[in-house]
Amino acid sequence: MRYFDRLLDNSPIRAMIIVCIIGVVLRLVLAPFLTMQYDMAFWSGTVNDLASGSGLYEGRFYWYTPVWGYFLSGMTFLINGLGIDAQGVVIPELSDSIFNLGNSVITGLAFNTAIKIPLIIADVLVSFVIYLVIMKLTSDQRKAIIGFAIWLLCPLTIWVSGVQAQFDSISVLGMMLSIFFLLDKKYALAGVFIAFGTCTKIFPCFILPLMIAYILANSPGINEKLKNSAYMITGFILMCVMIFIIPALSGDLGSSFNFFSSRVDSLGSDGIGALRWDNIIYVMPLLVLFVFCLSAFLAKAKENIDNKFIIYSGLAIASLFIWPFFPTVPQYILVLLPFMIMLYAMGYNMKIPLVALSIIITVSVIMWTGPSMFGPLAAFTDLISTDTLISLTNGAVGKTMTLIYDWIEYIKFIPAILMIFSIYHKYKEDQGGAVENATYG
Amino acid sequence: MQRTDKMVIVIGVSIIAVLLMGQVLLAATPYYRNISSELNGDTVTYDIDTNIYSDYAAVTLTSEIDYGLENYIICYDDTHLWFTGYGLIQESIEHLTRFMEINGLTVYIMTSKEVAALMSSNISENSFKTGVIFVTGSLPAEIYGNDSSLLIDWLSAGGVIYWGGGPIGKYVSYSVDDELEIMQDYDLLLFGEEDVVRDSNSKKFNRNLEGNELANIMYMLFNECTYGIDNSSLENSLDFGFAYEQFKSVTLTKFHDGAGMIVVFGGSINADTSLYVMQVIASGMDYSSSVTDYEKGTGKSASGVLSINEYGINRLFVYVGSIQGIVSKTFVL
């Protein structure tokens, strides 16, 4: 750590490069050998369906919005061009009692690595944009590099892109680019990339009202406000059109929203008392009201508008994750991490929330994945046998991991609560300081 | 413009470029899948030419008969109450249709009345070029049951059915307002023997995926035996080796009282398993099929020479894919 401290002071760019190399190498080492088997099987199925001539939504395996599908479309071409096997092998004993491709297909080492390359690149780019945004907010390169390092070396981000192969970092990249462009007063580009982030995974939409409020606060006169808001909305619409035009033209527009609609269908179906992630529907009106209240405050702000935007946006996103039953899948909370990092750079005490998020959510996602994460090791190397994998997955180890995951459901809200508490604590401190200054001049 | 601003704009432009490239590739579908063959006396040369890296299998099959099916019908309408749930039926139809069309098979959806009319027409014209597929788990009263023997007559005369989703022959479907009727002695009616159809709803699978040579060659992985067939006492019956106790997951059996054939898939025909159902249909296999020669490999292109049997009906079945299918083609030699 001392070496890194000295490096930060003496050779900050070298420090960034070293962090970048460590982050990428960690991901590349894990990528081939550990996977979230279910998701990888679905990416394999999508790649094979595309190669067989099926459209994105005609096949069996793809039900997200088309953004990740476009990445997979490109990867399909590259994978076949490079001669990488996308079929995998089947270990049917892994699939409970029903032979189901999602549960029993283990994808190959090269395929695992190839699919994760865009996600690893996205992680590096997110780190870089976090660095640039912190520079904008604080002009402190040391803090900016620390922010860069936290994202790239956080165990959760390493897991999500290096092991699980989920594309939350692509959504976060869109959100961070939109924040950068917003702070840079490039409102059309801000609209383009918040649309990109939202259309990838929906959570960034929670800062959309705050972005409009930022524009209103920063634009003098009604004409400027309208013009700048129009730029952003136009950028937003253009990106949405670009993303959804292919499904619309091929009659798959409804299917492209399946991921959202299938969630809405089951929302709150067990009653508000049930500990289920979809009970978020009951509090959604409150959350929307909360976001609009924050937006109203921001729109009226006269000073420190950049900082207030970051704080209020952090609160808006955090409000999603302060419930015991959400997020349903651990990687959703990745959208909160950049705000913790930016607030840390802005002087908020985010060490404990960051550590809590890194430990609680990473443990949660590891337990959720279970021993099946070793599938590629068992299927394609001699390091563990298939029988060992099956007995780990179906036996006491697998059951214990499931149990731990179930327990963690009850404490997943802690990192977001700690973040909000830290924001409130600093607010009270600042208020106390302001009163003192007023009293003693 | 500052250097950092330029760098971020480059990142943004790159993202948009990647999106556009993915869209172009999705719309243009740049994958070609060409399979051809050439008969040379007692051998056949196959040629696979694709830009898709995948496993493949080429197998020559010999049969004693040739049903010569030219198209296929999936029997379904929403005026009947079926054994299989509506959602699963839709899933079956969607994915089975898609796989069959990708592999060059002509498939239609017909109502029960239309299927009845087709069967009657086939019998009167003595022409049986259409395979009828049932994914509903029960048979419509228009063709089967106490009120109709049309299906039995059609099978006797030479018709071919493919079945999945329930215990074959046990349930008869009437209108949506009527309950399913249970047929007595359905095993005897369809197979000429008792206790052939597994009569239990508890789901059973061959978990080891230990199929026979045919299954391994063709990557045919349909292993659900919930409504499987015990073909140990049946003459003229073929299976793929996957079994739960004595019940097989997939059987092809000559109709005991005539020239037709019953192909039973002993479980759900769903998004995952439709591929394997398609393979059996597309290969043109029947209860007398046997493997004469085969080659398997991995790559984008391949070619080879396989021997054929000097007697019987020979077919070349070329399949690109393994667990997940890409394309297949069958040549009658």
Short mmCIF file of N, CA, C and O in Angstrom, two decimals, chain A residues 231-321:
data_model
loop_
_atom_site.label_atom_id
_atom_site.label_comp_id
_atom_site.label_asym_id
_atom_site.label_seq_id
_atom_site.Cartn_x
_atom_site.Cartn_y
_atom_site.Cartn_z
N TYR A 231 -32.42 19.30 -26.19
CA TYR A 231 -31.22 18.58 -26.67
C TYR A 231 -31.13 17.22 -26.02
O TYR A 231 -30.90 16.19 -26.68
N MET A 232 -31.31 17.21 -24.70
CA MET A 232 -31.14 15.96 -23.99
C MET A 232 -32.24 14.96 -24.37
O MET A 232 -31.96 13.79 -24.62
N ILE A 233 -33.46 15.44 -24.43
CA ILE A 233 -34.57 14.54 -24.76
C ILE A 233 -34.41 14.02 -26.18
O ILE A 233 -34.66 12.84 -26.46
N THR A 234 -33.95 14.89 -27.08
CA THR A 234 -33.73 14.45 -28.47
C THR A 234 -32.66 13.36 -28.53
O THR A 234 -32.83 12.34 -29.20
N GLY A 235 -31.57 13.57 -27.81
CA GLY A 235 -30.51 12.56 -27.77
C GLY A 235 -31.03 11.25 -27.22
O GLY A 235 -30.72 10.17 -27.73
N PHE A 236 -31.86 11.34 -26.19
CA PHE A 236 -32.45 10.16 -25.56
C PHE A 236 -33.30 9.39 -26.57
O PHE A 236 -33.16 8.17 -26.74
N ILE A 237 -34.17 10.15 -27.25
CA ILE A 237 -35.08 9.50 -28.20
C ILE A 237 -34.30 8.87 -29.36
O ILE A 237 -34.60 7.75 -29.78
N LEU A 238 -33.32 9.60 -29.87
CA LEU A 238 -32.54 9.07 -31.00
C LEU A 238 -31.87 7.75 -30.64
O LEU A 238 -31.88 6.79 -31.43
N MET A 239 -31.28 7.66 -29.45
CA MET A 239 -30.62 6.42 -29.05
C MET A 239 -31.66 5.30 -28.88
O MET A 239 -31.42 4.15 -29.26
N CYS A 240 -32.81 5.62 -28.29
CA CYS A 240 -33.86 4.61 -28.14
C CYS A 240 -34.30 4.08 -29.49
O CYS A 240 -34.49 2.87 -29.68
N VAL A 241 -34.47 4.99 -30.44
CA VAL A 241 -34.87 4.56 -31.79
C VAL A 241 -33.80 3.67 -32.38
O VAL A 241 -34.08 2.61 -32.95
N MET A 242 -32.55 4.08 -32.22
CA MET A 242 -31.45 3.29 -32.78
C MET A 242 -31.43 1.88 -32.18
O MET A 242 -31.20 0.90 -32.86
N ILE A 243 -31.67 1.80 -30.88
CA ILE A 243 -31.61 0.49 -30.21
C ILE A 243 -32.79 -0.39 -30.60
O ILE A 243 -32.63 -1.58 -30.86
N PHE A 244 -33.98 0.18 -30.68
CA PHE A 244 -35.16 -0.66 -30.86
C PHE A 244 -35.65 -0.76 -32.30
O PHE A 244 -36.64 -1.45 -32.57
N ILE A 245 -34.93 -0.12 -33.23
CA ILE A 245 -35.45 -0.14 -34.59
C ILE A 245 -35.45 -1.55 -35.21
O ILE A 245 -36.38 -1.93 -35.91
N ILE A 246 -34.42 -2.31 -34.92
CA ILE A 246 -34.37 -3.66 -35.51
C ILE A 246 -35.49 -4.54 -34.98
O ILE A 246 -36.21 -5.17 -35.75
N PRO A 247 -35.71 -4.62 -33.66
CA PRO A 247 -36.85 -5.40 -33.18
C PRO A 247 -38.18 -4.87 -33.71
O PRO A 247 -39.08 -5.65 -34.00
N ALA A 248 -38.29 -3.53 -33.83
CA ALA A 248 -39.55 -2.96 -34.32
C ALA A 248 -39.81 -3.40 -35.76
O ALA A 248 -40.92 -3.81 -36.11
N LEU A 249 -38.78 -3.34 -36.59
CA LEU A 249 -38.96 -3.69 -38.01
C LEU A 249 -39.21 -5.18 -38.19
O LEU A 249 -39.85 -5.59 -39.16
N SER A 250 -38.69 -6.00 -37.27
CA SER A 250 -38.88 -7.44 -37.42
C SER A 250 -40.05 -7.96 -36.61
O SER A 250 -40.23 -9.16 -36.46
N GLY A 251 -40.86 -7.03 -36.07
CA GLY A 251 -42.06 -7.45 -35.34
C GLY A 251 -41.79 -8.00 -33.96
O GLY A 251 -42.63 -8.67 -33.37
N ASP A 252 -40.60 -7.71 -33.42
CA ASP A 252 -40.22 -8.25 -32.11
C ASP A 252 -40.18 -7.19 -31.02
O ASP A 252 -39.55 -7.39 -29.99
N LEU A 253 -40.84 -6.04 -31.26
CA LEU A 253 -40.72 -4.95 -30.27
C LEU A 253 -41.26 -5.40 -28.91
O LEU A 253 -40.65 -5.13 -27.88
N GLY A 254 -42.36 -6.10 -28.91
CA GLY A 254 -42.90 -6.60 -27.65
C GLY A 254 -41.94 -7.54 -26.96
O GLY A 254 -41.71 -7.46 -25.76
N SER A 255 -41.33 -8.42 -27.74
CA SER A 255 -40.37 -9.38 -27.17
C SER A 255 -39.16 -8.66 -26.59
O SER A 255 -38.58 -9.12 -25.62
N SER A 256 -38.79 -7.53 -27.19
CA SER A 256 -37.60 -6.82 -26.71
C SER A 256 -37.84 -6.17 -25.35
O SER A 256 -36.88 -5.80 -24.68
N PHE A 257 -39.11 -6.06 -24.95
CA PHE A 257 -39.41 -5.56 -23.62
C PHE A 257 -39.81 -6.68 -22.67
O PHE A 257 -40.23 -6.42 -21.55
N ASN A 258 -39.66 -7.90 -23.12
CA ASN A 258 -40.05 -9.07 -22.34
C ASN A 258 -39.47 -9.08 -20.95
O ASN A 258 -40.11 -9.48 -19.99
N PHE A 259 -38.20 -8.68 -20.87
CA PHE A 259 -37.49 -8.75 -19.60
C PHE A 259 -38.21 -7.91 -18.55
O PHE A 259 -38.31 -8.30 -17.40
N PHE A 260 -38.74 -6.73 -19.00
CA PHE A 260 -39.43 -5.87 -18.06
C PHE A 260 -40.84 -6.40 -17.81
O PHE A 260 -41.28 -6.50 -16.67
N SER A 261 -41.53 -6.75 -18.90
CA SER A 261 -42.95 -7.13 -18.75
C SER A 261 -43.09 -8.43 -17.99
O SER A 261 -44.02 -8.60 -17.22
N SER A 262 -42.15 -9.36 -18.19
CA SER A 262 -42.27 -10.62 -17.47
C SER A 262 -42.05 -10.40 -15.99
O SER A 262 -42.59 -11.09 -15.14
N ARG A 263 -41.22 -9.40 -15.65
CA ARG A 263 -41.03 -9.08 -14.24
C ARG A 263 -42.30 -8.45 -13.67
O ARG A 263 -42.76 -8.77 -12.59
N VAL A 264 -42.90 -7.51 -14.45
CA VAL A 264 -44.08 -6.81 -13.96
C VAL A 264 -45.23 -7.78 -13.73
O VAL A 264 -45.97 -7.66 -12.76
N ASP A 265 -45.35 -8.78 -14.60
CA ASP A 265 -46.44 -9.76 -14.48
C ASP A 265 -46.45 -10.43 -13.13
O ASP A 265 -47.48 -10.77 -12.59
N SER A 266 -45.26 -10.70 -12.60
CA SER A 266 -45.19 -11.47 -11.36
C SER A 266 -45.03 -10.58 -10.14
O SER A 266 -44.90 -11.06 -9.04
N LEU A 267 -45.06 -9.27 -10.34
CA LEU A 267 -44.76 -8.37 -9.24
C LEU A 267 -45.79 -8.49 -8.13
O LEU A 267 -47.00 -8.51 -8.38
N GLY A 268 -45.30 -8.57 -6.94
CA GLY A 268 -46.16 -8.54 -5.76
C GLY A 268 -47.17 -9.67 -5.70
O GLY A 268 -48.19 -9.56 -5.03
N SER A 269 -46.88 -10.76 -6.39
CA SER A 269 -47.92 -11.79 -6.51
C SER A 269 -48.12 -12.56 -5.22
O SER A 269 -49.14 -13.21 -5.02
N ASP A 270 -47.15 -12.50 -4.30
CA ASP A 270 -47.29 -13.24 -3.06
C ASP A 270 -47.72 -12.36 -1.90
O ASP A 270 -47.70 -12.78 -0.76
N GLY A 271 -48.07 -11.12 -2.19
CA GLY A 271 -48.49 -10.24 -1.10
C GLY A 271 -47.34 -9.48 -0.51
O GLY A 271 -46.19 -9.91 -0.57
N ILE A 272 -47.63 -8.33 0.09
CA ILE A 272 -46.58 -7.42 0.52
C ILE A 272 -45.73 -8.01 1.62
O ILE A 272 -44.58 -7.63 1.82
N GLY A 273 -46.30 -8.95 2.37
CA GLY A 273 -45.52 -9.50 3.48
C GLY A 273 -44.45 -10.48 3.06
O GLY A 273 -43.54 -10.77 3.83
N ALA A 274 -44.56 -10.98 1.84
CA ALA A 274 -43.60 -12.00 1.41
C ALA A 274 -42.25 -11.37 1.14
O ALA A 274 -42.16 -10.27 0.61
N LEU A 275 -41.22 -12.11 1.49
CA LEU A 275 -39.87 -11.60 1.28
C LEU A 275 -39.47 -11.91 -0.15
O LEU A 275 -38.76 -12.87 -0.42
N ARG A 276 -39.98 -11.12 -1.08
CA ARG A 276 -39.71 -11.37 -2.49
C ARG A 276 -39.23 -10.08 -3.12
O ARG A 276 -39.70 -9.00 -2.82
N TRP A 277 -38.33 -10.25 -4.07
CA TRP A 277 -37.74 -9.08 -4.70
C TRP A 277 -38.79 -8.26 -5.41
O TRP A 277 -38.70 -7.05 -5.48
N ASP A 278 -39.82 -8.91 -5.92
CA ASP A 278 -40.75 -8.14 -6.75
C ASP A 278 -41.73 -7.33 -5.92
O ASP A 278 -42.57 -6.63 -6.46
N ASN A 279 -41.61 -7.38 -4.60
CA ASN A 279 -42.40 -6.48 -3.76
C ASN A 279 -41.94 -5.04 -3.90
O ASN A 279 -42.55 -4.15 -3.32
N ILE A 280 -40.90 -4.84 -4.70
CA ILE A 280 -40.46 -3.47 -5.00
C ILE A 280 -41.61 -2.69 -5.62
O ILE A 280 -41.66 -1.46 -5.53
N ILE A 281 -42.58 -3.40 -6.24
CA ILE A 281 -43.70 -2.71 -6.90
C ILE A 281 -44.50 -1.92 -5.88
O ILE A 281 -45.03 -0.84 -6.19
N TYR A 282 -44.59 -2.41 -4.65
CA TYR A 282 -45.40 -1.72 -3.66
C TYR A 282 -44.77 -0.39 -3.26
O TYR A 282 -45.46 0.55 -2.87
N VAL A 283 -43.46 -0.31 -3.29
CA VAL A 283 -42.80 0.93 -2.87
C VAL A 283 -42.42 1.80 -4.06
O VAL A 283 -41.93 2.92 -3.87
N MET A 284 -42.63 1.32 -5.28
CA MET A 284 -42.21 2.08 -6.45
C MET A 284 -42.84 3.48 -6.50
O MET A 284 -42.15 4.45 -6.81
N PRO A 285 -44.13 3.64 -6.21
CA PRO A 285 -44.69 5.01 -6.21
C PRO A 285 -43.94 5.94 -5.26
O PRO A 285 -43.70 7.11 -5.59
N LEU A 286 -43.56 5.39 -4.09
CA LEU A 286 -42.80 6.20 -3.12
C LEU A 286 -41.44 6.60 -3.70
O LEU A 286 -40.99 7.73 -3.54
N LEU A 287 -40.79 5.61 -4.35
CA LEU A 287 -39.47 5.87 -4.89
C LEU A 287 -39.54 6.92 -6.00
O LEU A 287 -38.69 7.81 -6.08
N VAL A 288 -40.54 6.81 -6.83
CA VAL A 288 -40.70 7.79 -7.92
C VAL A 288 -40.94 9.18 -7.33
O VAL A 288 -40.35 10.17 -7.78
N LEU A 289 -41.78 9.24 -6.31
CA LEU A 289 -42.05 10.53 -5.65
C LEU A 289 -40.77 11.09 -5.06
O LEU A 289 -40.47 12.28 -5.16
N PHE A 290 -39.99 10.20 -4.43
CA PHE A 290 -38.72 10.60 -3.82
C PHE A 290 -37.79 11.19 -4.87
O PHE A 290 -37.20 12.26 -4.67
N VAL A 291 -37.68 10.52 -6.01
CA VAL A 291 -36.80 11.00 -7.08
C VAL A 291 -37.27 12.36 -7.59
O VAL A 291 -36.46 13.28 -7.82
N PHE A 292 -38.57 12.50 -7.74
CA PHE A 292 -39.07 13.79 -8.24
C PHE A 292 -38.89 14.91 -7.21
O PHE A 292 -38.65 16.06 -7.56
N CYS A 293 -38.99 14.59 -5.93
CA CYS A 293 -38.71 15.59 -4.89
C CYS A 293 -37.25 16.03 -4.95
O CYS A 293 -36.93 17.23 -4.89
N LEU A 294 -36.35 15.05 -5.07
CA LEU A 294 -34.93 15.38 -5.20
C LEU A 294 -34.71 16.26 -6.44
O LEU A 294 -33.93 17.22 -6.41
N SER A 295 -35.39 15.92 -7.51
CA SER A 295 -35.24 16.69 -8.76
C SER A 295 -35.71 18.12 -8.55
O SER A 295 -35.10 19.07 -9.06
N ALA A 296 -36.81 18.27 -7.82
CA ALA A 296 -37.33 19.62 -7.57
C ALA A 296 -36.31 20.45 -6.78
O ALA A 296 -36.06 21.62 -7.09
N PHE A 297 -35.71 19.82 -5.76
CA PHE A 297 -34.68 20.53 -4.98
C PHE A 297 -33.51 20.93 -5.88
O PHE A 297 -33.00 22.04 -5.79
N LEU A 298 -33.09 20.00 -6.73
CA LEU A 298 -31.94 20.26 -7.59
C LEU A 298 -32.24 21.36 -8.59
O LEU A 298 -31.40 22.23 -8.85
N ALA A 299 -33.44 21.35 -9.13
CA ALA A 299 -33.80 22.35 -10.15
C ALA A 299 -33.73 23.76 -9.58
O ALA A 299 -33.47 24.73 -10.29
N LYS A 300 -33.96 23.87 -8.27
CA LYS A 300 -33.96 25.20 -7.64
C LYS A 300 -32.59 25.60 -7.11
O LYS A 300 -32.41 26.71 -6.63
N ALA A 301 -31.62 24.69 -7.20
CA ALA A 301 -30.30 24.97 -6.60
C ALA A 301 -29.61 26.11 -7.33
O ALA A 301 -29.72 26.26 -8.55
N LYS A 302 -28.88 26.89 -6.56
CA LYS A 302 -28.16 28.02 -7.15
C LYS A 302 -26.66 27.82 -7.15
O LYS A 302 -25.92 28.46 -7.90
N GLU A 303 -26.15 26.93 -6.28
CA GLU A 303 -24.71 26.73 -6.20
C GLU A 303 -24.41 25.25 -5.97
O GLU A 303 -25.29 24.49 -5.57
N ASN A 304 -23.12 24.89 -6.21
CA ASN A 304 -22.67 23.50 -6.05
C ASN A 304 -23.60 22.53 -6.78
O ASN A 304 -23.91 21.44 -6.29
N ILE A 305 -24.04 22.90 -7.95
CA ILE A 305 -25.04 22.09 -8.66
C ILE A 305 -24.46 20.75 -9.07
O ILE A 305 -25.13 19.72 -8.98
N ASP A 306 -23.19 20.75 -9.50
CA ASP A 306 -22.56 19.49 -9.89
C ASP A 306 -22.56 18.51 -8.72
O ASP A 306 -22.95 17.34 -8.85
N ASN A 307 -22.08 18.98 -7.59
CA ASN A 307 -22.01 18.10 -6.41
C ASN A 307 -23.39 17.63 -5.99
O ASN A 307 -23.58 16.45 -5.65
N LYS A 308 -24.34 18.54 -6.01
CA LYS A 308 -25.69 18.17 -5.59
C LYS A 308 -26.27 17.12 -6.54
O LYS A 308 -26.97 16.20 -6.11
N PHE A 309 -25.96 17.27 -7.82
CA PHE A 309 -26.45 16.26 -8.77
C PHE A 309 -25.93 14.88 -8.40
O PHE A 309 -26.68 13.90 -8.41
N ILE A 310 -24.65 14.78 -8.10
CA ILE A 310 -24.07 13.49 -7.75
C ILE A 310 -24.70 12.95 -6.47
O ILE A 310 -25.05 11.77 -6.36
N ILE A 311 -24.86 13.83 -5.48
CA ILE A 311 -25.41 13.38 -4.19
C ILE A 311 -26.86 12.90 -4.37
O ILE A 311 -27.23 11.82 -3.92
N TYR A 312 -27.65 13.73 -5.04
CA TYR A 312 -29.06 13.36 -5.18
C TYR A 312 -29.22 12.12 -6.06
O TYR A 312 -30.09 11.28 -5.82
N SER A 313 -28.40 12.01 -7.11
CA SER A 313 -28.46 10.81 -7.96
C SER A 313 -28.08 9.57 -7.17
O SER A 313 -28.68 8.51 -7.32
N GLY A 314 -27.06 9.73 -6.33
CA GLY A 314 -26.67 8.61 -5.47
C GLY A 314 -27.80 8.20 -4.55
O GLY A 314 -28.08 7.02 -4.37
N LEU A 315 -28.50 9.20 -4.01
CA LEU A 315 -29.64 8.89 -3.13
C LEU A 315 -30.74 8.20 -3.92
O LEU A 315 -31.38 7.26 -3.44
N ALA A 316 -30.99 8.69 -5.13
CA ALA A 316 -32.06 8.10 -5.95
C ALA A 316 -31.77 6.63 -6.24
O ALA A 316 -32.64 5.77 -6.09
N ILE A 317 -30.55 6.33 -6.64
CA ILE A 317 -30.20 4.93 -6.94
C ILE A 317 -30.18 4.10 -5.66
O ILE A 317 -30.66 2.97 -5.62
N ALA A 318 -29.65 4.70 -4.58
CA ALA A 318 -29.59 3.95 -3.31
C ALA A 318 -30.98 3.58 -2.83
O ALA A 318 -31.17 2.53 -2.20
N SER A 319 -31.97 4.44 -3.11
CA SER A 319 -33.32 4.17 -2.62
C SER A 319 -33.87 2.85 -3.16
O SER A 319 -34.75 2.24 -2.58
N LEU A 320 -33.33 2.40 -4.31
CA LEU A 320 -33.76 1.12 -4.87
C LEU A 320 -33.29 -0.05 -4.02
O LEU A 320 -33.90 -1.12 -4.01
N PHE A 321 -32.18 0.13 -3.32
CA PHE A 321 -31.50 -1.02 -2.72
C PHE A 321 -31.54 -1.02 -1.19
O PHE A 321 -30.75 -1.71 -0.55
#
